[in-house]
mmCIF file of C-alpha atoms and ligand atoms in Angstrom:
data_model
loop_
_atom_site.group_PDB
_atom_site.id
_atom_site.type_symbol
_atom_site.label_atom_id
_atom_site.label_comp_id
_atom_site.label_asym_id
_atom_site.label_seq_id
_atom_site.Cartn_x
_atom_site.Cartn_y
_atom_site.Cartn_z
ATOM 1 C CA MET A 1 122.310 -75.396 63.194
ATOM 2 C CA THR A 2 121.169 -79.010 63.485
ATOM 3 C CA ILE A 3 121.738 -80.281 67.034
ATOM 4 C CA LEU A 4 119.990 -83.658 66.762
ATOM 5 C CA GLN A 5 119.504 -85.993 63.823
ATOM 6 C CA THR A 6 118.371 -89.580 63.430
ATOM 7 C CA ARG A 7 118.843 -91.627 60.268
ATOM 8 C CA ASN A 8 116.707 -94.699 59.564
ATOM 9 C CA LEU A 9 116.418 -95.415 63.278
ATOM 10 C CA LYS A 10 115.028 -98.879 63.987
ATOM 11 C CA LYS A 11 114.414 -100.811 67.179
ATOM 12 C CA ILE A 12 113.154 -104.364 67.243
ATOM 13 C CA TYR A 13 112.349 -105.953 70.599
ATOM 14 C CA GLY A 14 112.325 -109.748 70.700
ATOM 15 C CA ALA A 15 112.816 -112.010 67.684
ATOM 16 C CA GLY A 16 110.987 -114.214 65.193
ATOM 17 C CA GLU A 17 107.229 -114.390 65.622
ATOM 18 C CA ASN A 18 107.420 -112.261 68.787
ATOM 19 C CA ALA A 19 109.425 -109.435 67.219
ATOM 20 C CA VAL A 20 108.016 -105.965 67.935
ATOM 21 C CA HIS A 21 109.120 -103.271 65.510
ATOM 22 C CA ALA A 22 108.947 -100.415 68.024
ATOM 23 C CA LEU A 23 110.788 -98.026 65.676
ATOM 24 C CA ALA A 24 110.526 -98.764 61.966
ATOM 25 C CA GLY A 25 112.936 -96.240 60.428
ATOM 26 C CA VAL A 26 112.711 -92.800 62.031
ATOM 27 C CA ASN A 27 114.322 -89.784 60.357
ATOM 28 C CA LEU A 28 114.139 -86.736 62.596
ATOM 29 C CA GLN A 29 116.079 -83.484 62.548
ATOM 30 C CA VAL A 30 115.970 -80.863 65.298
ATOM 31 C CA GLU A 31 117.585 -77.422 65.165
ATOM 32 C CA LYS A 32 119.356 -75.772 68.093
ATOM 33 C CA GLY A 33 116.870 -73.969 70.340
ATOM 34 C CA GLU A 34 113.803 -75.766 68.967
ATOM 35 C CA PHE A 35 111.106 -77.028 71.330
ATOM 36 C CA VAL A 36 109.639 -80.132 69.683
ATOM 37 C CA ALA A 37 106.717 -82.218 70.918
ATOM 38 C CA VAL A 38 106.516 -85.876 69.898
ATOM 39 C CA VAL A 39 102.928 -87.091 70.078
ATOM 40 C CA GLY A 40 101.398 -90.513 69.517
ATOM 41 C CA THR A 41 99.072 -93.020 71.119
ATOM 42 C CA SER A 42 100.196 -95.536 73.732
ATOM 43 C CA GLY A 43 102.525 -98.127 72.196
ATOM 44 C CA SER A 44 103.393 -95.984 69.155
ATOM 45 C CA GLY A 45 107.105 -95.929 70.055
ATOM 46 C CA LYS A 46 107.512 -92.581 71.850
ATOM 47 C CA SER A 47 109.468 -93.817 74.865
ATOM 48 C CA THR A 48 111.600 -96.095 72.697
ATOM 49 C CA LEU A 49 112.494 -93.105 70.516
ATOM 50 C CA LEU A 50 113.390 -91.001 73.559
ATOM 51 C CA HIS A 51 115.590 -93.767 74.953
ATOM 52 C CA MET A 52 117.480 -93.948 71.648
ATOM 53 C CA LEU A 53 117.824 -90.143 71.404
ATOM 54 C CA GLY A 54 119.296 -90.095 74.901
ATOM 55 C CA GLY A 55 121.609 -93.045 74.378
ATOM 56 C CA LEU A 56 119.875 -95.016 77.140
ATOM 57 C CA ASP A 57 119.475 -98.016 74.840
ATOM 58 C CA ARG A 58 121.089 -98.985 71.524
ATOM 59 C CA PRO A 59 119.052 -99.203 68.299
ATOM 60 C CA THR A 60 118.831 -102.289 66.097
ATOM 61 C CA ASN A 61 119.703 -100.107 63.095
ATOM 62 C CA GLY A 62 120.395 -96.528 62.167
ATOM 63 C CA THR A 63 122.183 -93.596 63.783
ATOM 64 C CA VAL A 64 121.614 -90.806 66.269
ATOM 65 C CA THR A 65 123.820 -87.726 66.000
ATOM 66 C CA VAL A 66 123.864 -85.272 68.924
ATOM 67 C CA ASP A 67 125.920 -82.081 68.660
ATOM 68 C CA GLY A 68 127.881 -83.574 65.768
ATOM 69 C CA LYS A 69 128.626 -86.893 67.492
ATOM 70 C CA ASP A 70 127.382 -90.271 66.232
ATOM 71 C CA ILE A 71 126.535 -91.413 69.760
ATOM 72 C CA PHE A 72 126.316 -95.157 69.112
ATOM 73 C CA SER A 73 129.856 -95.185 67.701
ATOM 74 C CA LEU A 74 130.886 -94.617 71.342
ATOM 75 C CA LYS A 75 131.746 -97.448 73.714
ATOM 76 C CA ASP A 76 129.428 -97.868 76.706
ATOM 77 C CA GLU A 77 131.647 -95.918 79.136
ATOM 78 C CA GLU A 78 132.174 -93.087 76.637
ATOM 79 C CA LEU A 79 128.446 -92.981 75.961
ATOM 80 C CA THR A 80 127.743 -92.687 79.691
ATOM 81 C CA ILE A 81 130.044 -89.673 79.941
ATOM 82 C CA PHE A 82 128.605 -88.122 76.774
ATOM 83 C CA ARG A 83 125.091 -88.567 78.130
ATOM 84 C CA ARG A 84 125.971 -86.952 81.458
ATOM 85 C CA ARG A 85 127.503 -83.915 79.743
ATOM 86 C CA LYS A 86 125.248 -83.417 76.739
ATOM 87 C CA ILE A 87 121.795 -84.707 77.568
ATOM 88 C CA GLY A 88 119.362 -83.556 80.220
ATOM 89 C CA PHE A 89 116.411 -85.717 81.203
ATOM 90 C CA VAL A 90 113.061 -84.702 82.677
ATOM 91 C CA PHE A 91 110.837 -87.589 83.717
ATOM 92 C CA GLN A 92 107.207 -87.878 84.745
ATOM 93 C CA ASN A 93 108.256 -88.761 88.315
ATOM 94 C CA TYR A 94 110.705 -85.825 88.749
ATOM 95 C CA ASN A 95 113.486 -88.139 90.060
ATOM 96 C CA LEU A 96 114.786 -85.655 92.641
ATOM 97 C CA VAL A 97 117.137 -86.809 95.402
ATOM 98 C CA PRO A 98 114.979 -86.713 98.576
ATOM 99 C CA VAL A 99 117.801 -85.957 101.061
ATOM 100 C CA LEU A 100 119.136 -82.976 99.062
ATOM 101 C CA ASN A 101 117.508 -79.552 99.099
ATOM 102 C CA VAL A 102 116.310 -77.784 95.953
ATOM 103 C CA TYR A 103 119.581 -75.966 95.254
ATOM 104 C CA GLU A 104 121.661 -79.096 95.867
ATOM 105 C CA ASN A 105 119.434 -81.063 93.494
ATOM 106 C CA ILE A 106 119.799 -78.437 90.776
ATOM 107 C CA VAL A 107 123.618 -78.392 90.827
ATOM 108 C CA LEU A 108 124.136 -82.114 91.539
ATOM 109 C CA PRO A 109 124.779 -83.251 87.919
ATOM 110 C CA ILE A 110 127.337 -80.458 87.454
ATOM 111 C CA GLN A 111 129.163 -81.489 90.621
ATOM 112 C CA LEU A 112 129.027 -85.182 89.700
ATOM 113 C CA ASP A 113 130.814 -84.228 86.495
ATOM 114 C CA GLY A 114 133.572 -82.585 88.572
ATOM 115 C CA ASN A 115 132.684 -78.998 87.638
ATOM 116 C CA SER A 116 131.497 -76.005 89.596
ATOM 117 C CA PRO A 117 128.209 -74.393 88.600
ATOM 118 C CA ASP A 118 128.050 -71.199 86.525
ATOM 119 C CA ALA A 119 126.550 -69.199 89.414
ATOM 120 C CA ALA A 120 125.004 -66.402 87.328
ATOM 121 C CA TYR A 121 123.470 -68.878 84.881
ATOM 122 C CA VAL A 122 122.030 -71.059 87.664
ATOM 123 C CA GLU A 123 120.674 -67.947 89.399
ATOM 124 C CA SER A 124 118.939 -66.882 86.205
ATOM 125 C CA ILE A 125 117.372 -70.331 85.777
ATOM 126 C CA ILE A 126 116.183 -70.338 89.406
ATOM 127 C CA GLU A 127 114.591 -66.922 88.961
ATOM 128 C CA THR A 128 112.952 -67.801 85.665
ATOM 129 C CA LEU A 129 111.405 -70.929 87.168
ATOM 130 C CA GLY A 130 110.238 -69.079 90.309
ATOM 131 C CA LEU A 131 112.242 -71.228 92.730
ATOM 132 C CA LYS A 132 114.148 -68.535 94.604
ATOM 133 C CA SER A 133 112.165 -68.880 97.839
ATOM 134 C CA LYS A 134 112.334 -72.691 97.774
ATOM 135 C CA LEU A 135 116.079 -73.318 97.551
ATOM 136 C CA GLN A 136 116.420 -74.684 101.103
ATOM 137 C CA ASN A 137 113.345 -76.937 100.869
ATOM 138 C CA LEU A 138 113.519 -80.687 100.569
ATOM 139 C CA PRO A 139 111.603 -82.134 97.580
ATOM 140 C CA ASN A 140 108.885 -83.740 99.719
ATOM 141 C CA ASN A 141 107.907 -80.266 100.985
ATOM 142 C CA LEU A 142 107.077 -79.181 97.441
ATOM 143 C CA SER A 143 104.002 -79.624 95.258
ATOM 144 C CA GLY A 144 104.245 -81.750 92.109
ATOM 145 C CA GLY A 145 104.458 -78.677 89.906
ATOM 146 C CA GLN A 146 107.250 -77.224 92.044
ATOM 147 C CA GLN A 147 109.149 -80.529 91.972
ATOM 148 C CA GLN A 148 108.930 -80.650 88.199
ATOM 149 C CA ARG A 149 110.196 -77.054 88.006
ATOM 150 C CA VAL A 150 113.222 -78.175 90.054
ATOM 151 C CA ALA A 151 113.775 -81.104 87.677
ATOM 152 C CA ILE A 152 113.652 -78.678 84.728
ATOM 153 C CA ALA A 153 116.100 -76.323 86.472
ATOM 154 C CA ARG A 154 118.444 -79.256 87.110
ATOM 155 C CA ALA A 155 118.319 -80.282 83.450
ATOM 156 C CA LEU A 156 118.972 -76.708 82.262
ATOM 157 C CA ALA A 157 121.772 -75.916 84.724
ATOM 158 C CA ALA A 158 124.223 -78.358 83.156
ATOM 159 C CA LYS A 159 123.794 -76.602 79.749
ATOM 160 C CA PRO A 160 123.125 -79.836 77.844
ATOM 161 C CA ALA A 161 122.949 -79.992 74.039
ATOM 162 C CA ILE A 162 119.394 -81.321 74.342
ATOM 163 C CA ILE A 163 116.783 -81.842 77.039
ATOM 164 C CA LEU A 164 114.600 -84.929 76.651
ATOM 165 C CA ALA A 165 111.316 -84.934 78.541
ATOM 166 C CA ASP A 166 109.065 -88.024 78.740
ATOM 167 C CA GLU A 167 105.471 -87.045 79.676
ATOM 168 C CA PRO A 168 106.756 -84.266 81.994
ATOM 169 C CA THR A 169 103.224 -83.250 82.969
ATOM 170 C CA GLY A 170 101.903 -86.800 83.316
ATOM 171 C CA ASN A 171 101.442 -86.485 87.087
ATOM 172 C CA LEU A 172 100.156 -82.895 87.141
ATOM 173 C CA ASP A 173 96.637 -81.446 86.980
ATOM 174 C CA SER A 174 95.747 -79.529 83.840
ATOM 175 C CA LYS A 175 96.265 -76.025 85.250
ATOM 176 C CA THR A 176 99.679 -76.931 86.687
ATOM 177 C CA SER A 177 100.570 -78.711 83.433
ATOM 178 C CA GLN A 178 99.918 -75.524 81.470
ATOM 179 C CA ASP A 179 102.012 -73.492 83.944
ATOM 180 C CA VAL A 180 104.953 -75.906 83.844
ATOM 181 C CA LEU A 181 104.803 -76.160 80.055
ATOM 182 C CA GLY A 182 104.665 -72.383 79.757
ATOM 183 C CA LEU A 183 107.863 -72.193 81.819
ATOM 184 C CA LEU A 184 109.489 -74.943 79.777
ATOM 185 C CA LYS A 185 108.744 -72.936 76.649
ATOM 186 C CA ILE A 186 110.078 -69.701 78.148
ATOM 187 C CA THR A 187 113.318 -71.395 79.220
ATOM 188 C CA SER A 188 113.736 -72.950 75.774
ATOM 189 C CA GLN A 189 113.578 -69.450 74.253
ATOM 190 C CA LYS A 190 115.529 -67.569 76.918
ATOM 191 C CA PHE A 191 118.399 -70.061 77.181
ATOM 192 C CA VAL A 192 118.270 -71.216 73.513
ATOM 193 C CA GLN A 193 117.760 -74.702 74.902
ATOM 194 C CA THR A 194 116.737 -77.514 72.578
ATOM 195 C CA ILE A 195 113.922 -79.605 74.068
ATOM 196 C CA VAL A 196 112.307 -82.780 72.760
ATOM 197 C CA MET A 197 109.187 -83.590 74.761
ATOM 198 C CA ILE A 198 107.033 -86.684 74.553
ATOM 199 C CA THR A 199 103.352 -86.380 75.331
ATOM 200 C CA HIS A 200 100.067 -88.050 74.489
ATOM 201 C CA ASN A 201 98.291 -84.796 75.403
ATOM 202 C CA GLU A 202 97.402 -82.690 72.341
ATOM 203 C CA GLU A 203 96.704 -79.561 74.401
ATOM 204 C CA ILE A 204 100.171 -79.729 75.944
ATOM 205 C CA ALA A 205 101.776 -80.427 72.559
ATOM 206 C CA GLN A 206 100.266 -77.247 71.110
ATOM 207 C CA LEU A 207 102.664 -75.179 73.247
ATOM 208 C CA ALA A 208 105.720 -76.552 71.416
ATOM 209 C CA ASP A 209 107.311 -74.864 68.372
ATOM 210 C CA ARG A 210 106.706 -78.001 66.302
ATOM 211 C CA ILE A 211 104.699 -81.202 66.651
ATOM 212 C CA VAL A 212 106.025 -84.518 65.347
ATOM 213 C CA ARG A 213 103.541 -87.378 65.119
ATOM 214 C CA ILE A 214 104.558 -91.004 65.551
ATOM 215 C CA GLU A 215 102.423 -94.021 64.629
ATOM 216 C CA ASP A 216 103.541 -97.652 64.713
ATOM 217 C CA GLY A 217 107.173 -96.591 65.013
ATOM 218 C CA LEU A 218 107.130 -94.171 62.097
ATOM 219 C CA ILE A 219 106.884 -90.393 61.878
ATOM 220 C CA VAL A 220 103.703 -89.662 59.967
ATOM 221 C CA ALA A 221 103.809 -85.863 59.831
ATOM 222 C CA ARG A 222 106.358 -83.282 60.708
HETATM 223 N N1 ADP B 1 111.553 -103.711 76.584
HETATM 224 C C1 ADP B 1 110.603 -104.047 75.709
HETATM 225 N N2 ADP B 1 110.441 -105.333 75.297
HETATM 226 C C2 ADP B 1 109.508 -105.691 74.409
HETATM 227 N N3 ADP B 1 108.653 -104.821 73.826
HETATM 228 C C3 ADP B 1 108.752 -103.527 74.189
HETATM 229 C C4 ADP B 1 109.705 -103.065 75.145
HETATM 230 N N4 ADP B 1 109.560 -101.729 75.299
HETATM 231 C C5 ADP B 1 108.556 -101.376 74.490
HETATM 232 N N5 ADP B 1 108.061 -102.440 73.810
HETATM 233 C C6 ADP B 1 106.978 -102.426 72.799
HETATM 234 O O1 ADP B 1 107.363 -101.502 71.785
HETATM 235 C C7 ADP B 1 106.230 -100.735 71.352
HETATM 236 C C8 ADP B 1 106.500 -99.258 71.608
HETATM 237 O O2 ADP B 1 106.548 -99.029 73.008
HETATM 238 P P1 ADP B 1 106.859 -97.599 73.660
HETATM 239 O O3 ADP B 1 108.035 -97.009 72.982
HETATM 240 O O4 ADP B 1 106.921 -97.757 75.117
HETATM 241 O O5 ADP B 1 105.551 -96.760 73.249
HETATM 242 P P2 ADP B 1 104.908 -95.444 73.886
HETATM 243 O O6 ADP B 1 105.930 -94.786 74.749
HETATM 244 O O7 ADP B 1 104.509 -94.626 72.691
HETATM 245 O O8 ADP B 1 103.705 -95.895 74.649
HETATM 246 C C9 ADP B 1 105.031 -101.296 72.117
HETATM 247 O O9 ADP B 1 104.412 -102.270 71.301
HETATM 248 C C10 ADP B 1 105.664 -101.905 73.347
HETATM 249 O O10 ADP B 1 104.863 -102.953 73.827
HETATM 250 MG MG1 MG B 2 105.851 -94.172 76.814
#
């Protein structure tokens, strides 16, 4: 089952002589449960693509379909709700709430959406990511790798259609990066969770099910 599809996705920043064609017509299809790495050099359009996939910014042209929904046919408020329910984000900087403990951070998006967490599912995520003994800790008492594991748990807990990760190991040393990526891969398989991860690190990309290469705003191999 296709969970994510882009058609002729284009993004132009600026206009006239200063126009930057950040995405030049991207066609990408991702199946449910796939763990896809998007690789490319700096400036190739990776972050722009991720922003479009997550509905954080509107394209100049083309469509993005997530879980059967043409997301840019939605009005801004509808898109915000869709994003909260269907898309999980994992960023380089973890983006945890400093005054909430680990457990509170993990279930926060679910509560913000007015729902109560699926306790057994959340428990299973916490165990898989090795966070059981850290649930009462505040984020600043955790290492970078632990904080990123919390961010991954938070993204998974809301059962999104897709998780989008932008350089998730960008702030981690190489050993920790491998550990975190290994866990990301295990969770993708165990919870049949679709993940699209951006990285400029080839070693990290090798752990994904599939590598998509982007150059000058175009997919060059898939
Ligand atoms: N907000 C913006 N305004 C103007 N140009 C931008 C903006 N964001 C990105 N770009 C340009 O678009 C191209 C792709 O950028 P980006 O998607 O950030 O690449 P990557 O994440 O692969 O490094 C680059 O040439 C970058 O300078
Ligand atoms: Mg980037």
